Amino acid sequence: MSTEAPTPTSAKETLAGTHHMPGKESADRRQVTQGRWAYTLILPTLVLLGVVIVYPIINAIIMSFQKDSGLDPATGFFTEGGFAGFENYTHWLLQQCGSGPALGPCPPGTLGAQFWDAMSTTFFFTIVTVALETVLGFWMAVIMSRAFRGRALVRASVLVPWAIPTAVTAKLFFFMFAFEGIVNTLFGTQILWTGSEWPAKWAIIISDVWKTTPFMALLILAGLQLIPDEVYEAAKVDGASAWQRFTQITLPLVKPALMVAILFRTLDVLRMYDLPAIMTGGANNTTTLSILVVDQIRQGLNNASALSTITFIVIFLVAFIFVRFLGANAVDAATTGKK
Amino acid sequence: MSTATATAARHADVPASRRVFDWAPARTYIQAAIILIWCLAPFYWMIVTAFRDVGYTFDPTFFFTHVTFDNFATVFDESRGNHFAQNLINSLIVAGITTIISLIVGVFAAYALARLRFSGKSLVLGFILGASMFPGVALITPLFQLFTNIGWFGTYQALIIPSISFSLPLAVYTLTSFFREMPWELEESARIDGCTQGQAFRKVILPLAAPATFTTAILTFIGAWNEFLIASQLSVDATKTVTVAIASFAGAQPHQEPYTAVMAAGTIVTIPLVILVLIFQRKIVAGLTAGAVK
C-alpha cells in the first residue's frame, strides 16, 4: 500500500498546481462552495437518519417518562397513565414495582426482577464471546496470511458462516445441540444443551463465536497485510525471536485494526437478540437486555421505552470508553484515508 | 508470509538430497484444515440434514444417506400454516427496497465524505458510525406505537424504515472507504476539459464507482436479508420475512421441531447468499474490512 501511494498523490498535486495558481483568495472561495456542495450531498442521508433514528429516540425518551395505563402485572392494581417522572427508570434500576402506596420490590419472576440478571448475562456474553473471537480470529488471520497452496479456499470458507443469517445459524446450532444431536453423539455426552443455564449459555456462545469469528479474522488479516515483510526480516536479522516479533511488531502494528474490530463486535454483542431468542427464548437465565425489552413491549410500551433507553445509554457508554480510553478510533480510521 | 520466505531461504543453501523434512508448512496445512472444517462442517451438516429422510433426522452418518427431496416439499407445503414462498417474496421486497434506498441516498453522502473538504466532516462520520452501532430494540418501542397509531403496523414500509437505520450507515461507511481509493485525477481532468463538478460526477465518477457501489449493495442486501429482530416484532403473517418464518416454522405436531424441514428452509435461504459471496469474495472482503484498517 505504502509503495503505491506516492504516484496518485504527486499526479494530483501537479494537476492542482497548474490549476489553482491564481492565488489564495479563489482557493478560499472554492473551499466555501465545496463545503456547501458537500452538505447538499450529505443532507438526504442526515435527514433520513434523523427520521429513522433521531425521531424514534426522542419519542422513546418522552415515552419513558409516561406511565403505562392498565393493570399492573405485579400488583394487580389499575394504573392511570400520565407523567411518571423517573418511576420507569427506578422500576428497572432499583427493581421496584407498583406505584404510590403499593410501591415495593418486584416479585420474583416478573420482568422487573430480571433487569440486573439480564444486564450481567449480556455482559457475560459480551466479554466471553469477544475474548474468544479475538484469540481465534487472530489465530485464523495469522494462518491465512501465510503463503500456502489452498489459501484462497480457506479465505473463501471463512465467509460462509458470516453469510448465513443469524436466525438460520440459531436453528442450525439448536439442531446440532439437540439431545440426540450431532454434538452429543460426537462427544459421547448426554447434555440437555438448551435445557439448563450453563450448557445453554455455552451453546449460545459457541454459536455466536462460530458465526462472527470470520469477521474478526478478516479485519485482523487486513491489518496484518499492511505490515511490510521487510520489518520482520530486519527484526530477524537483529535476532528477535518469533515471540518477540509477535509482541514487538505484529501486535503494536495491528492494534488499530484490532481495536476497531473489537469495538464493532463488542457493540454488536451488547445488543444480541437473535441467537438466545431463537435457541432458548431467554429461558434458563439467557435473557439479554434486548430480549427483556421485547418481552416488556407486550406488558407496557412506556416501561419498555425506559428499558430500551437504558440499553442505548449502556451501549453508548461502552463505545465512549472504547474510543476515549482504549484508542479504538473508527472515525479517524475512516477520515485519514490511505497512509 | 515470513514463514514461507524463511523456508525458502533455508532450502536454498541445503542440497535437495540432504533436506530434512520441514515441519513448518505441515503445521500450517494442519491448522488451515482445522479452520476449514470449523467453518464448513456446520454448514455441510445443514445441507446433509436438509436432504435426509425425516425418519433419520438424528442419524450421525457423515455422508449423504437416505436422500430425499421431501423436506423441500414440506417447506413449501401450506397445509400446516407455513407460507414460505410468500415469506421469500416479503424478504426480497424488504431487503431489496432497503438496499436501493440506502444506496441512492448514501452514494451522494459517501462522495462528499470521501472527496470534498468541509468543516464538520468527522462529526458527520461519527454520527453515521454511531447510527450503525445503534441498538435495534431502542427503535422498536417508539416505532411500535407510531406505526400502530398511523395504521402502518405490519406493512412493508414498517419493516423497511427501521431497516434503513442500520443499512444506510453501513452503505455510507463502506462506500466512503471505497471512494477514497478511486483514481480521482480523472475527475480533475474532466473539470479541466470543461465539465462542471456535477457533470464530472455523473459522467466520470459514477461509471468508475459502479463496482464499489455493487459490492456495497451486496453487503447492504445481506445485512437487510438477515435482519430478524425488527421483522419479528413489526411484521404480521402477510409481511413475515424468511428469517422470522424459519425461527417459528410449524411442524406436523405442535411440540415436535421439524428439524429436517427447517434445515431445508435454511439451505434455500443460505445457498444463494453463499454463492453470491463466493463469486464476489475479494470485493466483499475489501468492503467488509474497508475503513477499519486504512
XYZ file of C-alpha atoms in Angstrom:
633
model
C 0.000 0.000 0.000
C 2.606 2.492 1.093
C 4.692 1.887 -2.016
C 1.973 2.783 -4.482
C 0.655 5.827 -2.644
C 3.106 8.484 -3.917
C 2.136 8.173 -7.591
C -1.507 9.310 -7.434
C -0.698 11.959 -4.825
C 2.030 13.567 -6.878
C -0.094 13.390 -10.017
C -2.904 15.149 -8.198
C -0.501 17.767 -6.840
C 0.762 18.555 -10.304
C -2.764 18.973 -11.591
C -3.786 21.049 -8.620
C -0.655 23.146 -9.017
C -1.346 24.048 -12.635
C -4.997 24.626 -11.974
C -5.106 26.659 -8.805
C -2.268 29.090 -9.350
C -4.454 32.263 -9.318
C -3.970 32.723 -5.575
C -5.219 32.084 -2.105
C -8.413 34.128 -2.374
C -10.100 31.970 -5.028
C -8.939 28.846 -3.211
C -10.750 30.076 -0.127
C -13.897 30.777 -2.113
C -13.659 27.341 -3.671
C -13.423 25.879 -0.156
C -16.685 27.561 0.835
C -18.605 26.426 -2.275
C -17.180 22.943 -1.799
C -18.481 22.919 1.761
C -21.935 23.959 0.596
C -21.887 21.328 -2.166
C -20.767 18.715 0.384
C -23.641 19.435 2.744
C -26.113 19.390 -0.156
C -24.941 15.860 -0.922
C -24.958 14.749 2.710
C -28.310 16.321 3.565
C -30.543 13.456 2.301
C -28.597 10.949 4.440
C -28.773 13.160 7.524
C -32.490 13.831 7.033
C -33.257 10.140 6.521
C -31.200 9.104 9.563
C -32.927 11.871 11.504
C -36.309 10.400 10.587
C -35.435 6.747 11.229
C -33.167 7.170 14.295
C -33.261 10.588 15.972
C -37.033 10.966 15.872
C -37.685 7.499 17.404
C -35.052 8.110 20.108
C -36.645 11.404 21.163
C -40.022 9.722 21.077
C -38.707 6.838 23.210
C -37.273 9.250 25.781
C -40.580 11.125 26.019
C -42.480 7.830 26.344
C -40.111 6.601 29.045
C -41.359 9.385 31.372
C -45.012 8.378 30.903
C -46.882 5.820 32.969
C -48.291 2.732 31.289
C -52.013 2.640 31.847
C -53.641 -0.663 32.572
C -53.403 -3.418 35.144
C -50.033 -3.558 36.832
C -48.932 -7.180 36.334
C -47.053 -7.145 39.643
C -49.719 -5.715 41.960
C -52.969 -6.255 40.098
C -53.994 -2.612 40.660
C -55.196 -0.467 37.796
C -52.729 2.279 36.979
C -53.682 5.510 35.239
C -51.402 6.934 32.562
C -49.775 10.318 32.929
C -46.407 11.725 33.897
C -44.254 9.137 35.623
C -41.105 11.047 36.484
C -38.241 8.609 36.860
C -40.571 5.832 38.029
C -39.984 3.687 34.921
C -36.240 4.009 35.367
C -36.295 3.179 39.095
C -38.551 0.260 38.171
C -35.649 -1.286 36.280
C -32.596 0.030 38.083
C -33.908 -0.415 41.666
C -36.299 -3.228 40.696
C -39.307 -1.529 42.266
C -42.776 -2.469 41.114
C -46.140 -0.786 41.610
C -46.616 2.865 42.424
C -47.777 5.077 45.272
C -48.582 3.091 48.420
C -48.170 -0.253 46.630
C -44.542 0.508 45.736
C -42.259 -2.344 46.642
C -39.624 -4.724 45.365
C -40.619 -6.596 42.193
C -41.819 -10.163 42.902
C -39.521 -12.876 41.520
C -40.431 -13.967 38.014
C -41.691 -10.576 36.844
C -39.741 -8.775 34.155
C -38.789 -6.006 36.561
C -36.964 -8.506 38.766
C -34.881 -9.705 35.814
C -33.113 -6.463 34.923
C -29.788 -6.997 36.670
C -29.714 -10.667 35.659
C -30.222 -9.622 32.031
C -27.534 -6.975 32.393
C -24.989 -9.436 33.802
C -25.932 -12.099 31.219
C -25.424 -9.553 28.422
C -22.027 -8.508 29.741
C -21.032 -12.123 30.357
C -21.859 -12.974 26.716
C -20.024 -9.878 25.527
C -16.806 -10.475 27.452
C -16.594 -14.218 26.752
C -17.515 -14.128 23.048
C -15.352 -11.110 22.203
C -12.377 -12.628 24.073
C -12.793 -15.982 22.289
C -13.319 -14.301 18.917
C -10.244 -12.136 19.318
C -7.979 -15.078 20.135
C -9.484 -17.391 17.481
C -9.705 -14.569 14.937
C -6.059 -13.664 15.452
C -5.038 -17.276 15.008
C -7.107 -17.623 11.810
C -5.720 -14.358 10.457
C -2.108 -15.423 11.086
C -2.687 -18.737 9.290
C -4.476 -17.036 6.378
C -1.664 -14.511 5.997
C 0.846 -17.292 5.291
C 1.594 -18.343 1.740
C 0.395 -21.892 1.130
C -1.489 -23.762 -1.531
C -5.242 -23.610 -0.904
C -5.079 -20.305 0.919
C -7.804 -18.913 -1.351
C -10.044 -21.839 -0.359
C -9.570 -21.111 3.357
C -10.207 -17.407 2.841
C -13.403 -18.206 0.955
C -14.583 -20.721 3.553
C -14.440 -18.222 6.421
C -17.015 -16.142 4.565
C -19.581 -18.957 4.771
C -20.500 -18.585 8.487
C -20.575 -14.816 8.005
C -23.056 -15.054 5.109
C -25.531 -17.357 6.898
C -28.405 -15.416 8.501
C -28.227 -15.421 12.304
C -31.737 -16.886 12.512
C -30.603 -19.851 10.382
C -27.416 -20.199 12.453
C -29.544 -20.306 15.604
C -31.754 -23.069 14.177
C -28.741 -24.987 12.862
C -26.954 -24.961 16.223
C -30.229 -25.664 18.035
C -30.421 -28.823 15.913
C -26.766 -29.742 16.461
C -27.111 -29.148 20.221
C -30.357 -31.171 20.430
C -30.301 -34.031 22.947
C -29.956 -36.631 20.179
C -27.993 -34.179 18.043
C -24.585 -34.488 16.471
C -22.706 -32.674 19.268
C -23.780 -35.132 21.971
C -23.192 -38.055 19.575
C -19.695 -36.898 18.567
C -18.517 -36.235 22.100
C -20.401 -39.103 23.744
C -22.136 -36.708 26.114
C -25.761 -36.648 27.243
C -26.225 -32.950 27.904
C -29.554 -31.141 27.582
C -27.795 -28.192 25.992
C -30.657 -25.734 25.782
C -32.363 -27.072 28.897
C -30.277 -25.658 31.751
C -28.357 -22.473 32.459
C -24.660 -23.120 31.754
C -24.969 -25.533 28.824
C -27.468 -23.093 27.259
C -25.116 -20.156 27.747
C -22.226 -22.080 26.207
C -24.352 -23.274 23.293
C -25.212 -19.619 22.547
C -21.597 -18.510 22.970
C -20.287 -21.261 20.660
C -22.893 -20.391 18.000
C -22.013 -16.708 18.167
C -18.281 -17.397 18.039
C -18.759 -19.654 15.012
C -20.812 -17.051 13.183
C -18.750 -13.935 13.862
C -15.111 -15.011 14.270
C -14.624 -14.805 10.471
C -15.461 -11.091 10.524
C -12.867 -10.567 13.248
C -10.309 -12.723 11.391
C -10.778 -10.791 8.134
C -10.359 -7.417 9.858
C -7.202 -8.609 11.632
C -5.923 -10.181 8.398
C -6.362 -6.847 6.605
C -4.328 -5.235 9.389
C -1.618 -7.897 9.139
C -1.270 -7.370 5.395
C -0.342 -3.730 5.941
C 2.835 -4.745 7.779
C 5.702 -4.896 5.255
C 7.687 -8.153 5.193
C 10.939 -6.164 5.453
C 10.082 -5.201 9.032
C 10.051 -8.884 10.010
C 13.201 -9.606 8.021
C 15.012 -6.743 9.755
C 13.871 -7.953 13.165
C 15.050 -11.450 12.310
C 18.459 -10.138 11.299
C 18.612 -8.335 14.626
C 17.989 -11.665 16.340
C 14.403 -11.190 17.541
C 12.646 -14.449 18.458
C 9.280 -15.393 16.981
C 7.548 -14.363 20.223
C 9.416 -11.033 20.283
C 8.453 -10.387 16.658
C 4.821 -11.059 17.586
C 4.744 -8.814 20.676
C 7.054 -6.075 19.397
C 5.983 -5.849 15.749
C 2.734 -7.647 14.960
C 0.684 -6.606 18.000
C 1.509 -2.874 18.029
C 1.104 -2.536 14.253
C -2.154 -4.492 14.137
C -3.545 -2.732 17.218
C -5.545 -0.001 15.394
C -7.368 -2.540 13.202
C -7.766 -4.904 16.145
C -9.289 -2.234 18.389
C -11.822 -1.234 15.723
C -12.744 -4.910 15.230
C -13.158 -5.407 18.990
C -15.232 -2.221 19.245
C -17.581 -3.301 16.440
C -18.016 -6.781 17.875
C -18.498 -5.566 21.455
C -21.277 -3.158 20.479
C -22.810 -5.924 18.382
C -22.912 -8.489 21.218
C -24.288 -5.914 23.673
C -27.433 -5.754 21.537
C -27.550 -9.527 20.951
C -31.065 -10.812 20.363
C -31.451 -13.396 17.571
C -29.389 -16.309 18.924
C -30.738 -16.532 22.505
C -34.269 -15.552 21.403
C -34.426 -18.443 18.929
C -32.316 -21.039 20.780
C -33.715 -20.681 24.303
C -36.322 -17.908 24.135
C -34.419 -16.321 27.008
C -35.096 -19.259 29.322
C -32.550 -20.517 31.864
C -31.111 -17.099 32.543
C -30.084 -16.421 28.939
C -32.264 -13.297 28.687
C -30.243 -10.432 27.259
C -31.197 -6.758 27.570
C -32.679 -6.792 24.049
C -34.841 -9.837 24.841
C -36.066 -8.167 28.046
C -37.090 -5.049 26.087
C -39.049 -7.153 23.586
C -40.761 -9.103 26.410
C -41.693 -5.818 28.076
C -43.263 -4.392 24.868
C -46.303 -6.662 25.396
C -46.649 -5.503 29.017
C -46.272 -1.767 28.577
C -44.621 0.320 25.893
C -43.612 3.246 28.122
C -41.760 0.987 30.514
C -40.176 -0.779 27.543
C -39.040 2.622 26.275
C -37.300 3.305 29.601
C -35.537 -0.048 29.324
C -34.526 0.490 25.705
C -33.201 3.940 26.649
C -31.142 2.351 29.441
C -29.816 -0.207 26.910
C -28.941 2.577 24.498
C -27.104 4.531 27.229
C -25.163 1.415 28.300
C -24.030 0.766 24.717
C -23.192 4.443 24.234
C -21.075 4.459 27.421
C -19.190 1.327 26.364
C -18.497 2.857 22.935
C -17.353 6.089 24.600
C -14.937 4.205 26.884
C -13.518 2.316 23.894
C -12.965 5.407 21.774
C -11.804 7.684 24.594
C -9.606 5.404 26.700
C -8.719 2.388 24.582
C -7.909 4.235 21.368
C -10.394 2.484 19.097
C -10.852 5.317 16.659
C -13.099 4.228 13.852
C -13.779 7.804 12.719
C -10.075 8.540 12.357
C -9.606 5.272 10.516
C -12.261 6.371 8.045
C -11.266 10.030 7.643
C -7.484 9.907 7.368
C -7.585 7.576 4.394
C -4.720 5.643 2.952
C -1.335 6.383 4.509
C 4.363 -14.835 4.572
C 7.512 -14.655 6.653
C 7.494 -18.386 7.326
C 7.389 -19.174 3.633
C 10.278 -16.808 2.892
C 12.268 -18.276 5.751
C 11.627 -21.793 4.496
C 12.707 -20.857 1.007
C 15.881 -19.293 2.359
C 16.661 -22.367 4.437
C 16.155 -24.630 1.430
C 18.360 -22.545 -0.810
C 21.636 -23.436 0.906
C 20.880 -27.134 1.501
C 21.118 -29.568 -1.445
C 17.809 -31.276 -2.202
C 19.082 -34.738 -1.234
C 20.125 -33.706 2.268
C 16.971 -31.726 3.043
C 15.427 -32.632 6.407
C 11.613 -32.813 6.431
C 10.412 -29.317 7.233
C 7.531 -29.270 9.710
C 6.579 -25.597 9.267
C 4.423 -25.975 6.122
C 2.834 -29.154 7.517
C 1.835 -27.258 10.660
C 0.317 -24.515 8.502
C -1.672 -27.064 6.481
C -2.987 -28.812 9.598
C -4.131 -25.527 11.112
C -5.650 -24.416 7.790
C -7.541 -27.720 7.660
C -8.889 -27.106 11.182
C -10.145 -23.650 10.144
C -11.738 -25.132 7.029
C -13.548 -27.858 8.994
C -14.632 -25.447 11.769
C -16.162 -23.053 9.241
C -17.729 -25.536 6.842
C -18.788 -28.545 8.966
C -21.967 -26.983 10.465
C -22.931 -25.649 7.008
C -22.317 -29.091 5.491
C -24.400 -30.688 8.256
C -27.309 -28.375 7.469
C -27.270 -29.462 3.815
C -26.917 -33.165 4.666
C -29.878 -32.921 7.045
C -31.925 -30.954 4.524
C -31.690 -33.906 2.116
C -32.235 -36.617 4.757
C -35.442 -38.569 5.363
C -37.375 -37.319 8.432
C -37.178 -40.787 9.985
C -33.373 -40.492 10.085
C -33.203 -36.930 11.462
C -30.618 -37.809 14.110
C -28.632 -40.308 12.045
C -25.000 -39.354 12.734
C -23.661 -40.741 9.415
C -21.364 -38.105 7.989
C -22.223 -38.731 4.322
C -25.442 -38.126 2.419
C -27.735 -41.031 3.359
C -31.479 -41.598 2.918
C -31.500 -38.789 0.388
C -34.909 -37.259 -0.315
C -36.431 -34.011 -1.585
C -39.444 -34.360 0.736
C -38.141 -31.746 3.143
C -38.145 -29.101 0.427
C -41.723 -30.071 -0.438
C -42.602 -29.730 3.262
C -41.072 -26.244 3.336
C -43.429 -25.026 0.619
C -46.398 -27.092 1.864
C -49.006 -24.627 3.110
C -51.284 -27.114 4.883
C -49.579 -26.537 8.261
C -49.910 -22.777 8.150
C -46.474 -22.046 6.679
C -46.288 -19.670 3.713
C -42.645 -19.939 2.814
C -42.951 -18.751 -0.795
C -44.705 -15.592 0.402
C -42.035 -15.153 3.116
C -39.317 -15.309 0.454
C -41.082 -12.644 -1.603
C -41.503 -10.474 1.513
C -37.803 -10.724 2.326
C -36.907 -9.846 -1.265
C -39.183 -6.796 -1.169
C -37.996 -5.540 2.225
C -34.272 -6.202 1.702
C -34.408 -5.046 -1.923
C -36.120 -1.717 -1.299
C -33.979 -1.080 1.806
C -30.843 -1.648 -0.281
C -31.992 0.559 -3.152
C -32.960 3.483 -0.889
C -29.776 3.191 1.183
C -27.558 3.190 -1.899
C -29.286 6.000 -3.766
C -29.145 8.255 -0.725
C -25.818 7.001 0.615
C -23.796 7.311 -2.585
C -24.023 11.128 -2.527
C -23.020 11.368 1.126
C -20.137 8.974 0.577
C -18.883 11.005 -2.388
C -18.871 14.163 -0.263
C -17.199 12.437 2.681
C -14.517 10.788 0.564
C -13.827 13.612 -1.826
C -14.746 17.067 -0.570
C -13.072 19.124 2.132
C -15.517 20.712 4.545
C -15.705 21.502 8.216
C -17.566 19.095 10.473
C -16.600 16.042 8.419
C -15.503 13.935 11.412
C -18.665 14.941 13.224
C -20.838 13.729 10.327
C -18.856 10.494 10.033
C -19.021 9.979 13.796
C -22.791 10.435 13.701
C -23.153 7.959 10.825
C -20.896 5.394 12.517
C -22.744 5.852 15.795
C -26.002 5.295 13.943
C -24.758 1.968 12.554
C -23.987 0.750 16.072
C -27.399 1.806 17.336
C -29.340 -0.984 19.097
C -32.428 -2.074 17.158
C -34.521 -2.520 20.305
C -34.263 1.202 21.036
C -36.154 1.840 17.775
C -38.787 -0.821 18.192
C -40.669 0.586 21.174
C -41.356 4.061 19.728
C -41.956 2.696 16.205
C -44.319 0.048 17.558
C -46.530 2.836 18.916
C -46.086 5.165 15.943
C -46.923 2.511 13.342
C -49.917 1.354 15.373
C -51.222 4.934 15.585
C -50.921 5.695 11.864
C -52.108 2.256 10.768
C -48.798 1.134 9.294
C -48.307 -1.786 11.658
C -47.442 -4.918 9.675
C -46.926 -3.092 6.379
C -43.788 -3.316 4.247
C -42.818 0.284 4.977
C -42.958 -0.505 8.706
C -40.183 -3.046 8.099
C -38.207 -1.004 5.575
C -37.974 2.230 7.583
C -36.244 0.720 10.650
C -34.003 -1.398 8.382
C -32.678 1.798 6.820
C -31.391 2.810 10.258
C -28.630 0.216 10.036
C -28.261 -0.287 6.278
C -27.824 3.379 5.328
C -24.908 3.983 7.752
C -23.325 0.719 6.580
C -23.685 1.776 2.941
C -22.259 5.264 3.534
C -19.326 3.966 5.574
C -18.377 1.240 3.078
C -18.813 3.482 0.025
C -16.738 6.246 1.626
C -13.833 3.853 2.124
C -14.116 2.563 -1.452
C -14.398 6.030 -2.980
C -11.268 7.198 -1.194
C -9.216 4.703 -3.200
C -10.513 5.646 -6.641
C -8.446 7.475 -9.299
C -9.795 10.948 -8.711
C -7.271 12.535 -11.096
C -9.752 11.631 -13.832
C -12.300 13.922 -12.243
C -9.780 16.761 -12.275
C -9.090 16.064 -15.954
C -12.795 16.206 -16.741
C -13.006 19.512 -14.904
C -10.133 20.889 -16.933
C -11.897 19.724 -20.080
C -14.820 21.930 -19.091
C -17.167 19.705 -17.117
C -18.911 21.163 -14.091
C -18.444 19.332 -10.813
C -21.896 17.782 -11.256
C -21.104 16.625 -14.803
C -17.745 15.247 -13.737
C -19.573 13.298 -11.038
C -22.176 11.866 -13.430
C -20.029 11.188 -16.462
C -16.690 10.151 -14.998
C -17.055 9.191 -11.378
C -20.341 7.292 -11.436
C -19.199 4.696 -14.006
C -15.919 4.321 -12.098
C -17.803 3.894 -8.848
C -20.143 1.207 -10.169
C -18.138 -1.832 -8.930
C -17.742 -0.332 -5.448
C -21.422 0.501 -5.384
C -22.351 -3.014 -6.469
C -20.222 -4.583 -3.701
C -21.771 -2.244 -1.158
C -25.191 -3.227 -2.465
C -24.417 -6.907 -1.811
C -23.221 -6.161 1.732
C -26.269 -4.000 2.447
C -28.636 -6.568 0.963
C -27.153 -9.402 3.055
C -27.487 -7.258 6.175
C -31.125 -6.455 5.436
C -31.939 -10.035 4.340
C -30.535 -11.400 7.629
C -32.462 -8.954 9.823
C -34.591 -10.684 12.451
C -35.389 -8.512 15.491
C -37.356 -5.753 13.742
C -39.210 -8.145 11.428
C -40.144 -10.436 14.320
C -41.841 -7.553 16.157
C -43.275 -5.350 13.421
C -44.482 -7.853 10.803
C -47.785 -9.699 10.551
C -48.447 -13.028 8.777
C -48.803 -11.341 5.387
C -45.461 -9.485 5.618
C -43.446 -12.046 7.606
C -39.877 -12.362 6.314
C -37.944 -15.638 5.871
C -35.775 -15.275 8.969
C -38.873 -14.898 11.164
C -40.595 -17.750 9.311
C -37.653 -20.107 9.845
C -37.482 -19.254 13.542
C -41.148 -20.168 14.022
C -41.567 -22.920 11.432
C -44.575 -25.118 12.220
C -44.172 -28.885 12.146
C -46.721 -31.700 11.884
C -47.060 -31.970 15.663
C -47.260 -28.792 17.746
C -44.355 -29.659 20.047
C -42.175 -31.521 17.618
C -39.457 -29.463 15.990
C -39.446 -30.211 12.206
C -35.631 -30.235 12.083
C -35.162 -31.598 8.569
C -37.677 -29.147 7.056
C -36.106 -26.231 8.933
C -32.667 -27.238 7.648
C -34.123 -27.382 4.125
C -35.585 -23.910 4.570
C -32.232 -22.697 5.918
C -30.498 -24.198 2.888
C -32.858 -22.406 0.483
C -32.241 -19.066 2.211
C -28.493 -19.517 2.555
C -27.290 -21.084 -0.697
C -27.921 -18.003 -2.908
C -26.062 -15.824 -0.390
C -23.135 -18.221 -0.157
C -22.843 -18.421 -3.960
C -23.028 -14.630 -4.253
C -20.399 -14.206 -1.543
C -18.029 -16.740 -3.100
C -18.302 -15.148 -6.568
C -17.552 -11.660 -5.253
C -15.258 -12.902 -2.493
C -12.387 -10.442 -2.984
C -14.608 -7.408 -3.304
C -16.701 -8.405 -0.297
C -13.655 -8.875 1.902
C -12.429 -5.468 0.757
C -15.826 -3.977 1.578
C -16.046 -5.655 4.982
C -12.619 -4.510 6.066
C -12.769 -1.098 4.384
C -12.351 1.738 6.810
C -11.157 -0.363 9.704
C -7.571 -0.653 8.533
C -6.915 2.131 6.082
